[in-house]
mmCIF file of C-alpha atoms in Angstrom:
data_model
loop_
_atom_site.group_PDB
_atom_site.id
_atom_site.type_symbol
_atom_site.label_atom_id
_atom_site.label_comp_id
_atom_site.label_asym_id
_atom_site.label_seq_id
_atom_site.Cartn_x
_atom_site.Cartn_y
_atom_site.Cartn_z
ATOM 1 C CA MET A 196 -60.683 -14.716 -34.350
ATOM 2 C CA PRO A 197 -56.998 -15.648 -34.312
ATOM 3 C CA SER A 198 -55.482 -16.208 -30.892
ATOM 4 C CA LEU A 199 -52.383 -14.479 -29.624
ATOM 5 C CA THR A 200 -49.315 -16.659 -29.853
ATOM 6 C CA ALA A 201 -46.129 -16.550 -27.849
ATOM 7 C CA ASN A 202 -44.046 -15.600 -30.898
ATOM 8 C CA ARG A 203 -45.983 -12.360 -31.212
ATOM 9 C CA VAL A 204 -44.808 -11.228 -27.756
ATOM 10 C CA ARG A 205 -41.187 -10.864 -26.775
ATOM 11 C CA PRO A 206 -39.668 -9.848 -23.445
ATOM 12 C CA LEU A 207 -38.319 -6.309 -23.273
ATOM 13 C CA SER A 208 -34.812 -5.678 -22.001
ATOM 14 C CA LEU A 209 -33.669 -2.665 -20.005
ATOM 15 C CA ASN A 210 -32.048 -1.301 -23.151
ATOM 16 C CA ASP A 211 -35.364 -1.578 -25.011
ATOM 17 C CA LEU A 212 -36.965 0.519 -22.286
ATOM 18 C CA GLY A 213 -34.141 3.044 -22.279
ATOM 19 C CA ILE A 214 -33.211 2.201 -18.686
ATOM 20 C CA GLN A 215 -29.619 2.094 -17.548
ATOM 21 C CA TYR A 216 -28.857 0.273 -14.320
ATOM 22 C CA GLU A 217 -25.411 0.556 -12.815
ATOM 23 C CA ASN A 218 -24.662 -2.441 -10.643
ATOM 24 C CA SER A 219 -21.835 -0.774 -8.832
ATOM 25 C CA ARG A 220 -20.918 -0.542 -5.209
ATOM 26 C CA HIS A 221 -20.482 3.182 -5.634
ATOM 27 C CA ALA A 222 -23.668 3.765 -7.611
ATOM 28 C CA GLU A 223 -25.458 5.358 -4.667
ATOM 29 C CA GLN A 224 -22.639 7.727 -3.833
ATOM 30 C CA SER A 225 -23.495 11.386 -4.238
ATOM 31 C CA GLU A 226 -21.838 13.362 -7.005
ATOM 32 C CA GLU A 227 -20.841 15.816 -4.272
ATOM 33 C CA SER A 228 -18.419 13.287 -2.858
ATOM 34 C CA VAL A 229 -15.612 15.602 -1.782
ATOM 35 C CA PHE A 230 -16.082 18.157 0.995
ATOM 36 C CA GLU A 231 -13.671 20.282 2.938
ATOM 37 C CA PRO A 232 -12.950 18.561 6.269
ATOM 38 C CA VAL A 233 -13.694 20.451 9.471
ATOM 39 C CA SER A 234 -10.960 21.413 11.897
ATOM 40 C CA ALA A 235 -9.885 18.876 14.500
ATOM 41 C CA ASN A 236 -11.113 21.081 17.379
ATOM 42 C CA ASP A 237 -14.528 21.783 15.845
ATOM 43 C CA GLU A 238 -17.122 21.441 18.604
ATOM 44 C CA ASN A 239 -19.540 19.297 16.593
ATOM 45 C CA LEU A 240 -16.774 16.974 15.389
ATOM 46 C CA VAL A 241 -15.555 16.535 18.969
ATOM 47 C CA GLU A 242 -19.073 15.616 20.127
ATOM 48 C CA VAL A 243 -19.599 13.129 17.272
ATOM 49 C CA LYS A 244 -16.302 11.403 18.032
ATOM 50 C CA ALA A 245 -17.175 11.266 21.737
ATOM 51 C CA ALA A 246 -20.545 9.628 20.982
ATOM 52 C CA ILE A 247 -18.899 7.043 18.738
ATOM 53 C CA ALA A 248 -16.301 6.311 21.409
ATOM 54 C CA MET A 249 -19.131 5.699 23.916
ATOM 55 C CA GLY A 250 -20.404 2.853 21.753
ATOM 56 C CA PHE A 251 -23.431 4.337 19.991
ATOM 57 C CA ALA A 252 -24.343 2.776 16.641
ATOM 58 C CA GLY A 253 -24.558 6.200 15.073
ATOM 59 C CA VAL A 254 -25.129 9.886 15.656
ATOM 60 C CA ILE A 255 -28.089 12.086 14.703
ATOM 61 C CA LEU A 256 -27.550 15.826 14.283
ATOM 62 C CA SER A 257 -30.884 17.314 15.322
ATOM 63 C CA GLY A 258 -32.173 20.845 14.888
ATOM 64 C CA PRO A 259 -34.533 23.195 13.051
ATOM 65 C CA PRO A 260 -34.073 23.768 9.311
ATOM 66 C CA GLY A 261 -31.194 25.991 8.321
ATOM 67 C CA THR A 262 -28.819 25.220 11.205
ATOM 68 C CA GLY A 263 -26.196 23.547 9.009
ATOM 69 C CA LYS A 264 -26.935 19.913 9.907
ATOM 70 C CA SER A 265 -26.453 18.516 6.390
ATOM 71 C CA TRP A 266 -23.460 20.784 5.780
ATOM 72 C CA TYR A 267 -21.789 19.494 8.935
ATOM 73 C CA ALA A 268 -22.762 15.850 8.464
ATOM 74 C CA LYS A 269 -21.105 15.605 5.054
ATOM 75 C CA ARG A 270 -17.931 17.329 6.193
ATOM 76 C CA ILE A 271 -17.682 15.445 9.474
ATOM 77 C CA ALA A 272 -18.091 12.209 7.509
ATOM 78 C CA GLN A 273 -15.254 13.307 5.229
ATOM 79 C CA THR A 274 -13.081 14.167 8.225
ATOM 80 C CA ILE A 275 -13.727 10.931 10.107
ATOM 81 C CA SER A 276 -13.241 8.655 7.106
ATOM 82 C CA GLY A 277 -10.302 10.521 5.620
ATOM 83 C CA ASN A 278 -11.294 9.202 2.189
ATOM 84 C CA PRO A 279 -14.231 10.421 0.036
ATOM 85 C CA ASP A 280 -14.580 6.932 -1.472
ATOM 86 C CA ASN A 281 -15.501 5.619 1.977
ATOM 87 C CA VAL A 282 -18.523 7.926 2.348
ATOM 88 C CA ARG A 283 -22.041 7.266 1.055
ATOM 89 C CA ILE A 284 -24.829 9.846 1.191
ATOM 90 C CA VAL A 285 -28.536 9.017 0.965
ATOM 91 C CA GLN A 286 -31.661 11.043 1.686
ATOM 92 C CA PHE A 287 -34.704 9.457 3.260
ATOM 93 C CA HIS A 288 -38.153 10.605 2.142
ATOM 94 C CA ALA A 289 -41.772 9.562 2.502
ATOM 95 C CA SER A 290 -41.618 6.866 -0.205
ATOM 96 C CA TYR A 291 -38.191 5.463 0.736
ATOM 97 C CA GLN A 292 -38.453 1.730 1.434
ATOM 98 C CA TYR A 293 -36.541 -1.416 2.463
ATOM 99 C CA GLU A 294 -36.205 -2.213 -1.252
ATOM 100 C CA ASP A 295 -34.318 1.051 -1.782
ATOM 101 C CA PHE A 296 -31.982 0.695 1.179
ATOM 102 C CA MET A 297 -31.393 -3.018 1.823
ATOM 103 C CA GLU A 298 -32.222 -5.262 -1.141
ATOM 104 C CA GLY A 299 -34.822 -5.623 -3.846
ATOM 105 C CA PHE A 300 -35.675 -7.407 -7.068
ATOM 106 C CA MET A 301 -34.941 -5.665 -10.352
ATOM 107 C CA PRO A 302 -35.661 -6.666 -13.965
ATOM 108 C CA LYS A 303 -32.866 -8.307 -15.897
ATOM 109 C CA ASP A 304 -32.090 -8.547 -19.594
ATOM 110 C CA GLY A 305 -33.941 -11.389 -21.227
ATOM 111 C CA GLY A 306 -36.822 -11.232 -18.785
ATOM 112 C CA GLY A 307 -37.384 -12.082 -15.185
ATOM 113 C CA PHE A 308 -36.044 -10.474 -12.020
ATOM 114 C CA GLU A 309 -32.975 -10.857 -9.873
ATOM 115 C CA LEU A 310 -32.125 -9.794 -6.340
ATOM 116 C CA HIS A 311 -29.823 -6.797 -5.948
ATOM 117 C CA LYS A 312 -28.073 -5.440 -2.897
ATOM 118 C CA LYS A 313 -28.761 -1.781 -2.248
ATOM 119 C CA VAL A 314 -27.093 1.029 -0.324
ATOM 120 C CA PHE A 315 -26.514 -0.489 3.104
ATOM 121 C CA PRO A 316 -25.356 -4.033 2.228
ATOM 122 C CA LEU A 317 -23.063 -2.682 -0.490
ATOM 123 C CA LEU A 318 -21.411 -0.327 1.971
ATOM 124 C CA CYS A 319 -21.137 -3.133 4.538
ATOM 125 C CA ASP A 320 -19.325 -5.257 1.952
ATOM 126 C CA ASP A 321 -16.935 -2.411 1.116
ATOM 127 C CA ALA A 322 -16.189 -1.792 4.787
ATOM 128 C CA ALA A 323 -15.610 -5.504 5.438
ATOM 129 C CA GLU A 324 -13.007 -5.629 2.657
ATOM 130 C CA LEU A 325 -11.004 -2.789 4.254
ATOM 131 C CA PRO A 326 -11.293 -3.344 8.028
ATOM 132 C CA ASP A 327 -8.488 -0.900 8.830
ATOM 133 C CA GLU A 328 -10.337 2.016 7.218
ATOM 134 C CA THR A 329 -13.389 3.919 8.456
ATOM 135 C CA PHE A 330 -16.571 4.043 6.365
ATOM 136 C CA VAL A 331 -19.411 6.488 6.972
ATOM 137 C CA LEU A 332 -23.019 6.403 5.828
ATOM 138 C CA VAL A 333 -24.689 9.835 5.883
ATOM 139 C CA ILE A 334 -28.496 9.669 6.075
ATOM 140 C CA ASP A 335 -30.035 13.058 5.419
ATOM 141 C CA GLU A 336 -33.518 13.625 6.912
ATOM 142 C CA ILE A 337 -33.653 10.272 8.690
ATOM 143 C CA SER A 338 -37.051 11.038 10.252
ATOM 144 C CA ARG A 339 -38.918 11.471 6.971
ATOM 145 C CA CYS A 340 -39.817 7.810 6.544
ATOM 146 C CA ASP A 341 -40.585 4.676 8.534
ATOM 147 C CA VAL A 342 -36.991 4.103 9.615
ATOM 148 C CA ALA A 343 -37.562 0.744 11.311
ATOM 149 C CA ARG A 344 -39.165 -0.591 8.147
ATOM 150 C CA VAL A 345 -36.324 0.704 5.953
ATOM 151 C CA PHE A 346 -33.637 -0.940 8.113
ATOM 152 C CA GLY A 347 -35.638 -4.128 8.611
ATOM 153 C CA GLU A 348 -33.666 -6.968 10.197
ATOM 154 C CA ALA A 349 -30.497 -4.854 10.227
ATOM 155 C CA LEU A 350 -31.916 -2.538 12.904
ATOM 156 C CA THR A 351 -30.717 -4.908 15.636
ATOM 157 C CA TYR A 352 -27.356 -5.556 14.021
ATOM 158 C CA VAL A 353 -26.264 -1.925 13.706
ATOM 159 C CA GLU A 354 -25.805 -1.999 17.465
ATOM 160 C CA VAL A 355 -22.140 -2.092 18.396
ATOM 161 C CA ASP A 356 -22.256 -5.372 20.322
ATOM 162 C CA LYS A 357 -23.965 -7.069 17.350
ATOM 163 C CA ARG A 358 -21.404 -5.962 14.767
ATOM 164 C CA GLY A 359 -19.759 -8.837 12.932
ATOM 165 C CA LEU A 360 -22.626 -11.238 13.602
ATOM 166 C CA PRO A 361 -24.511 -12.740 10.627
ATOM 167 C CA CYS A 362 -28.005 -11.373 10.001
ATOM 168 C CA THR A 363 -30.411 -13.330 7.798
ATOM 169 C CA MET A 364 -32.557 -11.018 5.693
ATOM 170 C CA ALA A 365 -36.053 -11.695 4.330
ATOM 171 C CA SER A 366 -34.663 -13.080 1.066
ATOM 172 C CA GLY A 367 -32.463 -15.573 2.927
ATOM 173 C CA SER A 368 -29.249 -13.732 2.106
ATOM 174 C CA VAL A 369 -26.820 -12.983 4.918
ATOM 175 C CA LEU A 370 -25.713 -9.512 6.009
ATOM 176 C CA VAL A 371 -22.827 -8.685 8.341
ATOM 177 C CA VAL A 372 -22.499 -5.127 9.644
ATOM 178 C CA PRO A 373 -18.787 -4.495 10.215
ATOM 179 C CA ALA A 374 -17.381 -2.587 13.171
ATOM 180 C CA ASN A 375 -15.687 0.043 10.994
ATOM 181 C CA LEU A 376 -18.986 1.421 9.649
ATOM 182 C CA ILE A 377 -20.366 4.623 11.211
ATOM 183 C CA ILE A 378 -23.856 6.032 10.591
ATOM 184 C CA LEU A 379 -24.252 9.804 10.714
ATOM 185 C CA ALA A 380 -27.748 11.227 10.216
ATOM 186 C CA THR A 381 -29.619 14.530 10.290
ATOM 187 C CA MET A 382 -33.107 15.196 11.617
ATOM 188 C CA ASN A 383 -35.503 18.109 11.932
ATOM 189 C CA PRO A 384 -37.397 17.377 15.195
ATOM 190 C CA TRP A 385 -40.457 19.271 13.920
ATOM 191 C CA ASP A 386 -40.986 17.100 10.838
ATOM 192 C CA LYS A 387 -44.312 15.272 10.910
ATOM 193 C CA GLY A 388 -42.747 11.810 10.849
ATOM 194 C CA VAL A 389 -40.557 12.374 13.884
ATOM 195 C CA ASP A 390 -43.130 11.220 16.466
ATOM 196 C CA GLU A 391 -43.347 7.889 14.660
ATOM 197 C CA MET A 392 -39.611 7.298 14.779
ATOM 198 C CA ASP A 393 -38.861 3.898 16.208
ATOM 199 C CA VAL A 394 -37.831 4.036 19.868
ATOM 200 C CA ALA A 395 -35.418 1.141 19.362
ATOM 201 C CA LEU A 396 -33.595 3.110 16.689
ATOM 202 C CA GLU A 397 -33.426 6.275 18.792
ATOM 203 C CA ARG A 398 -31.982 4.245 21.661
ATOM 204 C CA ARG A 399 -29.102 3.106 19.453
ATOM 205 C CA PHE A 400 -28.242 6.593 18.220
ATOM 206 C CA ALA A 401 -26.789 9.538 20.082
ATOM 207 C CA GLN A 402 -28.564 12.823 19.364
ATOM 208 C CA ILE A 403 -26.599 16.059 19.204
ATOM 209 C CA ASP A 404 -28.604 19.267 19.153
ATOM 210 C CA MET A 405 -27.661 21.892 16.591
ATOM 211 C CA PRO A 406 -29.702 24.941 17.595
ATOM 212 C CA PRO A 407 -29.886 28.225 15.684
ATOM 213 C CA SER A 408 -26.992 30.521 16.564
ATOM 214 C CA VAL A 409 -26.986 34.324 16.639
ATOM 215 C CA ALA A 410 -23.177 34.255 16.696
ATOM 216 C CA ALA A 411 -23.115 32.080 13.565
ATOM 217 C CA LEU A 412 -25.532 34.475 11.849
ATOM 218 C CA ARG A 413 -23.325 37.463 12.648
ATOM 219 C CA LYS A 414 -20.275 35.630 11.364
ATOM 220 C CA ILE A 415 -22.017 34.771 8.080
ATOM 221 C CA LEU A 416 -23.295 38.292 7.425
ATOM 222 C CA GLN A 417 -20.052 40.000 8.415
ATOM 223 C CA GLY A 418 -18.068 37.566 6.273
ATOM 224 C CA ASN A 419 -20.290 38.446 3.303
ATOM 225 C CA GLY A 420 -19.642 42.163 3.764
ATOM 226 C CA ALA A 421 -22.895 43.358 5.342
ATOM 227 C CA ASP A 422 -22.876 46.733 7.117
ATOM 228 C CA GLY A 423 -22.399 46.552 10.885
ATOM 229 C CA ASP A 424 -25.613 48.391 11.763
ATOM 230 C CA PHE A 425 -27.612 46.202 9.402
ATOM 231 C CA VAL A 426 -26.061 43.053 10.909
ATOM 232 C CA ASP A 427 -27.198 44.253 14.338
ATOM 233 C CA ARG A 428 -30.778 44.713 13.090
ATOM 234 C CA VAL A 429 -30.948 41.260 11.472
ATOM 235 C CA ALA A 430 -29.378 39.643 14.528
ATOM 236 C CA GLY A 431 -31.867 41.447 16.788
ATOM 237 C CA PHE A 432 -34.803 40.111 14.778
ATOM 238 C CA PHE A 433 -33.339 36.591 14.738
ATOM 239 C CA ASP A 434 -32.755 36.631 18.482
ATOM 240 C CA GLY A 435 -36.293 37.922 19.059
ATOM 241 C CA VAL A 436 -37.791 35.045 17.063
ATOM 242 C CA LEU A 437 -35.736 32.512 19.013
ATOM 243 C CA LYS A 438 -37.152 33.910 22.260
ATOM 244 C CA ILE A 439 -40.720 33.170 21.157
ATOM 245 C CA GLU A 440 -41.990 30.181 23.144
ATOM 246 C CA ASP A 441 -43.510 28.436 20.116
ATOM 247 C CA ASP A 442 -40.651 26.253 18.814
ATOM 248 C CA ALA A 443 -42.407 25.841 15.462
ATOM 249 C CA VAL A 444 -41.343 29.369 14.421
ATOM 250 C CA HIS A 445 -37.680 28.800 15.227
ATOM 251 C CA LEU A 446 -35.480 28.565 12.160
ATOM 252 C CA GLY A 447 -31.776 28.403 11.422
ATOM 253 C CA HIS A 448 -29.279 31.112 10.649
ATOM 254 C CA ALA A 449 -28.801 29.827 7.073
ATOM 255 C CA TYR A 450 -32.172 31.338 6.150
ATOM 256 C CA PHE A 451 -30.539 34.767 6.387
ATOM 257 C CA ASN A 452 -27.446 34.109 4.260
ATOM 258 C CA ASN A 453 -28.460 36.655 1.599
ATOM 259 C CA CYS A 454 -29.644 39.400 3.975
ATOM 260 C CA LEU A 455 -26.744 41.681 3.080
ATOM 261 C CA ASP A 456 -28.713 44.917 2.684
ATOM 262 C CA GLU A 457 -32.308 46.117 2.777
ATOM 263 C CA THR A 458 -32.967 45.338 -0.882
ATOM 264 C CA ASN A 459 -31.863 41.713 -0.581
ATOM 265 C CA ALA A 460 -33.501 41.383 2.835
ATOM 266 C CA ARG A 461 -36.898 42.313 1.358
ATOM 267 C CA ARG A 462 -36.504 39.538 -1.192
ATOM 268 C CA VAL A 463 -35.428 37.054 1.487
ATOM 269 C CA TRP A 464 -38.543 37.948 3.470
ATOM 270 C CA ASP A 465 -40.821 37.570 0.448
ATOM 271 C CA TYR A 466 -39.224 34.391 -0.918
ATOM 272 C CA ARG A 467 -38.230 32.463 2.215
ATOM 273 C CA LEU A 468 -39.049 33.978 5.587
ATOM 274 C CA PHE A 469 -42.685 34.984 5.170
ATOM 275 C CA PRO A 470 -43.704 31.627 3.595
ATOM 276 C CA PHE A 471 -41.981 29.834 6.491
ATOM 277 C CA PHE A 472 -43.630 31.936 9.201
ATOM 278 C CA LYS A 473 -46.993 31.868 7.442
ATOM 279 C CA LYS A 474 -46.982 28.075 7.547
ATOM 280 C CA ALA A 475 -45.648 27.898 11.110
ATOM 281 C CA CYS A 476 -48.292 30.395 12.324
ATOM 282 C CA ARG A 477 -51.248 29.055 10.363
ATOM 283 C CA LEU A 478 -53.128 28.516 13.636
ATOM 284 C CA ASP A 479 -51.979 31.766 15.261
ATOM 285 C CA ARG A 480 -52.417 34.778 12.995
ATOM 286 C CA ASP A 481 -51.641 37.178 15.834
ATOM 287 C CA LEU A 482 -48.177 35.642 16.196
ATOM 288 C CA LEU A 483 -47.596 36.067 12.464
ATOM 289 C CA GLN A 484 -48.471 39.765 12.708
ATOM 290 C CA ARG A 485 -46.169 40.096 15.697
ATOM 291 C CA ILE A 486 -43.274 38.612 13.722
ATOM 292 C CA ARG A 487 -44.033 40.923 10.784
ATOM 293 C CA ARG A 488 -43.853 43.948 13.067
ATOM 294 C CA MET A 489 -40.526 42.707 14.402
ATOM 295 C CA TRP A 490 -39.238 42.416 10.833
ATOM 296 C CA LEU A 491 -40.086 46.092 10.181
ATOM 297 C CA ASN A 492 -37.265 46.962 12.569
ATOM 298 C CA VAL A 493 -34.913 45.346 10.073
ATOM 299 C CA VAL A 494 -36.441 46.574 6.838
ATOM 300 C CA PRO A 495 -39.069 49.339 7.154
ATOM 301 C CA GLU A 496 -41.903 49.283 4.674
ATOM 302 C CA PRO A 497 -41.141 51.438 1.642
ATOM 303 C CA GLN A 498 -42.921 54.787 1.800
ATOM 304 C CA GLN A 499 -45.743 55.071 -0.686
ATOM 305 C CA GLN A 500 -45.477 58.312 -2.625
ATOM 306 C CA ALA A 501 -48.859 60.050 -2.924
ATOM 307 C CA PRO A 502 -49.983 60.544 -6.537
ATOM 308 C CA THR A 503 -49.768 64.128 -7.841
ATOM 309 C CA GLN A 504 -53.217 65.645 -8.401
ATOM 310 C CA ALA A 505 -54.219 68.585 -10.514
ATOM 311 C CA ALA A 506 -54.669 71.684 -8.304
ATOM 312 C CA PRO A 507 -57.237 74.463 -8.644
ATOM 313 C CA ASP A 508 -56.123 77.710 -10.282
ATOM 314 C CA GLY A 509 -53.722 79.641 -8.097
ATOM 315 C CA ASP A 510 -52.949 76.681 -5.812
ATOM 316 C CA VAL A 511 -49.854 74.472 -5.740
ATOM 317 C CA ALA A 512 -50.531 70.825 -6.608
ATOM 318 C CA GLY A 513 -51.114 68.769 -3.475
ATOM 319 C CA GLN A 514 -50.941 71.809 -1.152
ATOM 320 C CA PRO A 515 -54.527 71.637 0.175
ATOM 321 C CA ALA A 516 -54.130 67.994 1.062
ATOM 322 C CA VAL A 517 -50.921 68.691 2.977
ATOM 323 C CA GLN A 518 -52.545 71.530 4.893
ATOM 324 C CA ALA A 519 -55.495 69.326 5.719
ATOM 325 C CA ASP A 520 -53.165 66.650 7.069
ATOM 326 C CA GLN A 521 -51.306 69.171 9.191
ATOM 327 C CA ALA A 522 -54.539 70.605 10.478
ATOM 328 C CA GLY A 523 -55.768 67.195 11.465
#
């Protein structure tokens, strides 16, 4: 049996595999790189700036889903930096690792592997080249992974008093976190991974609560042209849910964006609200039924029209049944 020889096997390049790798400092930047800045007196912007001025390494916008955390984070980043090219946006998830965020080995043409800088070191290099400008890293859903593991050695050096000091990473390469780099993150405190969030990281970050807002809900619905009475009913339901002691059922005003009339509200309930409450109340079915009854004040159940039945001779169709109901 003939043996395999080396000339029968050749290394595959990235092009052979149909893989395109962009070794660019801006490769990780979101396509949605330009956002309208928020006004200078916006309450959330003022709080973020105050936290940064106090010396925190970064700021976490924390709140239930649908409260506008990601919306605000991207626009506050745009406002603070003043330049969309100085903003990077990444989303953490369960499989996000050190190799995705800091550095990792990747295949190279002709075979073998080479070390590549990833999101954070690339942004640090960009910020170091332009020390008079502000750079912002937006981390969406920061609590959805093992954050301490993703940051690795850099966790200590994001602290303000460690900025500018050399940090030796696992590969032996050196990282310097510049002073003009700001980290802005979002977090849902009810995500499963939140309890495992590293205490050292939380200590370095200021947390700003972004709770659901009845006033924001009213503003959204009125701005979209919803009828005043209907806005009152939706707002009443929303406020009632927020008063329930179980925080797991609290949700943000953005869930109701399309509740402009009863027809759309029924769809919002079927497509978004009921699945959310069903999951949140999986251990308390009575609470789920209570929330459903509250929702009927917004959108009553459609009346079921009784089917027309053939009537005996001389009687009007359906008349005996009506009389029986009235008699009962």
